[in-house]
Coordinates of C-alpha atoms in Angstrom, one line a residue:
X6 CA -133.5 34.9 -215.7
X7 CA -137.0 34.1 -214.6
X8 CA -137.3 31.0 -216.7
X9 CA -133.7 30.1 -215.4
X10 CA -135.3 30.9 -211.5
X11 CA -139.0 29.4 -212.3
X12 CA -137.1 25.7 -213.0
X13 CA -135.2 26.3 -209.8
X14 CA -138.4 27.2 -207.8
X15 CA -139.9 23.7 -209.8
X16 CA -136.9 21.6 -208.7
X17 CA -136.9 23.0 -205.3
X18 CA -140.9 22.5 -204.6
X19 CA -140.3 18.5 -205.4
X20 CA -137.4 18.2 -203.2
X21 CA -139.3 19.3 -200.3
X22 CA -142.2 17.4 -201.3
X23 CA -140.3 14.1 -201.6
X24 CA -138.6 14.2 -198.4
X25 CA -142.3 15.6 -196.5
X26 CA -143.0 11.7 -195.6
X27 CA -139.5 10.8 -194.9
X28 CA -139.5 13.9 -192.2
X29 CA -143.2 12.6 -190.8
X30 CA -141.8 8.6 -190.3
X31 CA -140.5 9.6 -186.9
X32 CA -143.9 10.3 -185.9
X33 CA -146.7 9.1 -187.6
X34 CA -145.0 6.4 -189.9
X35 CA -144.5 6.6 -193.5
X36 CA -148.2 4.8 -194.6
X37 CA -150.0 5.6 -197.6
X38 CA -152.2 7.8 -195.3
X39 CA -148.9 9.9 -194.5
X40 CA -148.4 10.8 -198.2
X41 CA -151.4 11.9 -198.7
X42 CA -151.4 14.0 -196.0
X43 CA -148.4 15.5 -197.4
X44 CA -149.6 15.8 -200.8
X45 CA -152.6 17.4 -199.9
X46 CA -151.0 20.1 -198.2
X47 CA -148.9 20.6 -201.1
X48 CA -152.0 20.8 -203.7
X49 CA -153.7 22.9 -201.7
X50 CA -151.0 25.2 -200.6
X51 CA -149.7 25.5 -204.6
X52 CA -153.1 26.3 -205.8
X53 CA -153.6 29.2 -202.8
X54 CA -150.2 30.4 -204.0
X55 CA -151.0 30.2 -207.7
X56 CA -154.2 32.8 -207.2
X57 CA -152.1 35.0 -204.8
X58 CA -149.4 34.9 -207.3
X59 CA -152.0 35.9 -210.1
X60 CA -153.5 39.1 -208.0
X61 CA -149.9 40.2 -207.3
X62 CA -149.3 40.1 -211.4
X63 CA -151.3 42.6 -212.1
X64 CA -150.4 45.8 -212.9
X65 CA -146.4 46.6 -212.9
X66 CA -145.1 43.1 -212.1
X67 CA -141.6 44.3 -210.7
X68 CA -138.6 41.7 -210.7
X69 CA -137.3 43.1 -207.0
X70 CA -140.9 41.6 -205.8
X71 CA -140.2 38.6 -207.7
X72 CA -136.9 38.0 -205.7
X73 CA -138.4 38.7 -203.2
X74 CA -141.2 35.2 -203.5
X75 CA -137.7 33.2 -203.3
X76 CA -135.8 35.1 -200.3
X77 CA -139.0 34.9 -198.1
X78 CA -140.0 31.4 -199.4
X79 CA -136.3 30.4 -198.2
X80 CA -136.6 31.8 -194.6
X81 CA -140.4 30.2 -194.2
X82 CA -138.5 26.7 -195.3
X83 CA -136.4 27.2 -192.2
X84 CA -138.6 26.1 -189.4
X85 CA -139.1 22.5 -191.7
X86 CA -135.0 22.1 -190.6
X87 CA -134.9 23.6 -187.4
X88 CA -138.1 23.3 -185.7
X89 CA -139.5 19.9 -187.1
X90 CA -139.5 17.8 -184.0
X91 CA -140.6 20.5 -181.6
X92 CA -143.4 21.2 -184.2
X93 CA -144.4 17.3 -184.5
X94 CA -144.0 15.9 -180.9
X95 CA -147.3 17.8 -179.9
X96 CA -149.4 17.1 -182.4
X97 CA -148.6 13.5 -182.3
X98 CA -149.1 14.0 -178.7
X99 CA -152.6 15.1 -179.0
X100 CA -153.7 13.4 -182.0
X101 CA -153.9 9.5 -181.7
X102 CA -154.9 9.2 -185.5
X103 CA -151.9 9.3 -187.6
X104 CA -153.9 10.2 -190.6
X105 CA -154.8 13.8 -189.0
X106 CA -151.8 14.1 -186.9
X107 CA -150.1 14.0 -190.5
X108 CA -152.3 16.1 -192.1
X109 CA -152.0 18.7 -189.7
X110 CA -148.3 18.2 -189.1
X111 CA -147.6 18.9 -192.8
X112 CA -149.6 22.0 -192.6
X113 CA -147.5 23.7 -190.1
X114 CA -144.8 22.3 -191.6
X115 CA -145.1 23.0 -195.2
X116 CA -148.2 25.2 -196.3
X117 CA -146.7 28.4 -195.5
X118 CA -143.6 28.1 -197.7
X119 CA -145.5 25.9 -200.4
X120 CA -148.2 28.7 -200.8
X121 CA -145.1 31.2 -201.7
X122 CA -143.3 29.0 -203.8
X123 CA -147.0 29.0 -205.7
X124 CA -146.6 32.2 -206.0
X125 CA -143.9 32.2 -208.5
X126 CA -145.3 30.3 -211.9
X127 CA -148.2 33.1 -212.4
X128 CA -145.7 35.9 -211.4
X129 CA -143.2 34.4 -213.7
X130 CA -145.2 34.6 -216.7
X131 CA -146.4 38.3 -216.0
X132 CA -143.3 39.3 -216.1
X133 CA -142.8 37.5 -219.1
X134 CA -146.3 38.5 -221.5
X135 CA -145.0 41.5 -223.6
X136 CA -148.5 41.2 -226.0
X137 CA -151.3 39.0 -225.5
X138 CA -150.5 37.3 -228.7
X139 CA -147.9 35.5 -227.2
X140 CA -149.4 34.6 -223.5
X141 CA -150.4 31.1 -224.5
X142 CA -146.8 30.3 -226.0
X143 CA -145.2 32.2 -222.3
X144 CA -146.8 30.1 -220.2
X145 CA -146.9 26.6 -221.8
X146 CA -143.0 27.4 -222.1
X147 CA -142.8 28.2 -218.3
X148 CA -145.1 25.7 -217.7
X149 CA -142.6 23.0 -219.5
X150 CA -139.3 24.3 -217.5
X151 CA -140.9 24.6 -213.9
X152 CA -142.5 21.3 -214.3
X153 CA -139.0 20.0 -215.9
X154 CA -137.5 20.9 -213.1
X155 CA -140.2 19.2 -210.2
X156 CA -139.4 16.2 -212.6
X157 CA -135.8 16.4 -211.8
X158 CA -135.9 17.6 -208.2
X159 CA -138.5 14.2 -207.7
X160 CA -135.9 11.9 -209.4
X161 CA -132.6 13.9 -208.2
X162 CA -134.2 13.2 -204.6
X163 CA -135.8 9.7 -204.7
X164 CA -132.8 8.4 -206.5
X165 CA -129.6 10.5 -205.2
X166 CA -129.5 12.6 -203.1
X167 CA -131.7 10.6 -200.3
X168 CA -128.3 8.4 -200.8
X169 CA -125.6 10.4 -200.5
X170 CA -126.9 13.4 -197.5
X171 CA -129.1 13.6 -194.9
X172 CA -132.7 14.8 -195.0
X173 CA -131.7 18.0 -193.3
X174 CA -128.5 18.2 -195.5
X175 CA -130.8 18.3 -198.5
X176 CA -133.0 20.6 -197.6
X177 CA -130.6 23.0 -196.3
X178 CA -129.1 23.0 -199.6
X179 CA -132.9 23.8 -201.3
X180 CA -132.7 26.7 -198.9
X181 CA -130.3 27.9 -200.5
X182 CA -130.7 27.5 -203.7
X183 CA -133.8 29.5 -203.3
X184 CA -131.6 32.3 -201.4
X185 CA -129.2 32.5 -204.2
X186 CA -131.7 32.8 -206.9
X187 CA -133.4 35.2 -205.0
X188 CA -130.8 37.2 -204.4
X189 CA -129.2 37.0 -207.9
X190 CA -132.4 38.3 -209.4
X191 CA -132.5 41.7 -207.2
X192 CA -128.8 42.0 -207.7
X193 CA -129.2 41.8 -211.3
X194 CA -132.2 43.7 -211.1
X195 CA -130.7 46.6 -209.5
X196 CA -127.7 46.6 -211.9
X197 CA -130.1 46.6 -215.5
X198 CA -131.7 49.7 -213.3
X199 CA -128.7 51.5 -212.9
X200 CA -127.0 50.9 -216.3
X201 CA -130.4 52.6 -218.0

């Protein structure tokens, strides 16, 4: 289950992050300067997540807290569908530079919901370390399947699905994904508790 979940949160993380300069174009045009704006802001929100994650871990990592990471990561994925322009049309108001409209843009727009989906990989593999024998072999294997997955959420997006829906259409449907598997794990979570 959470290897199954950490390649969805993998696949899901690129999606957004593919389609982050497409939603800025509008505004601030799609340069060079626009990308790395967004992949700043997705560096920097993944690595807060990753220590946040990692204090969380210790102790009794529980899965309910782990599905949890994917429900609220969902609803914080919202405003990027809903609330884009009304979010942008100020800042590009304010800010004549592109490069640090961009740059700030992206951090209302994505940080928040970046940083949670960071917190997933270092949870994941808490709740997977039985013996500290086998830590190295846990996360290189959860390593491998969450970065599979970015791998195919990058090409699935750049390739497909930018083809066939619409920007909002696509990440409506990451939004969901992220509900589902967050809501599969506490339901199966709950069930393995009661069947003990």
């Amino acid at each position: 289950i959470v290897i199954a979940a950490a390649f969805v949160s993998g696949f899901c993380i690129m999606a957004i992050e593919m389609l982050g300069a497409r939603i800025m174009s509008p505004y601030f045009g799609g340069s060079l300067s626009v990308w790395g704006s967004v992949l700043t802001v997705f560096m920097l929100a993944l690595s807060c997540g990753y220590l946040i994650g990692g204090r969380l871990s210790e102790g009794q990592p529980e899965l309910k807290t782990y599905a949890f990471f994917f429900i609220v990561a969902a609803v914080a994925s919202l405003p990027i569908v809903f609330f884009a322009d009304g979010i942008m049309r100020p800042i590009f108001m304010a800010i004549e530079d592109p490069r640090y409209g961009s740059l700030i843009a992206s951090v209302f727009l994505f940080f928040m919901p970046t940083t949670i989906l960071g917190m997933i990989s270092p949870y994941s593999i808490r709740l997977l370390v039985e013996h500290e024998d086998h830590s190295g072999k846990i996360a290189g294997q959860l390593f491998f399947v969450s970065t599979f997955g970015s791998a195919l959420g990058t090409l699935g997006t750049a390739f497909y699905f930018v083809l066939w829906f619409d920007v909002n259409e696509i990440l409506l449907g990451t939004i969901m994904a992220l509900m589902i598997v967050g809501i599969a794990v506490f339901v199966l979570n709950e069930t393995a508790r009661r069947s003990q």
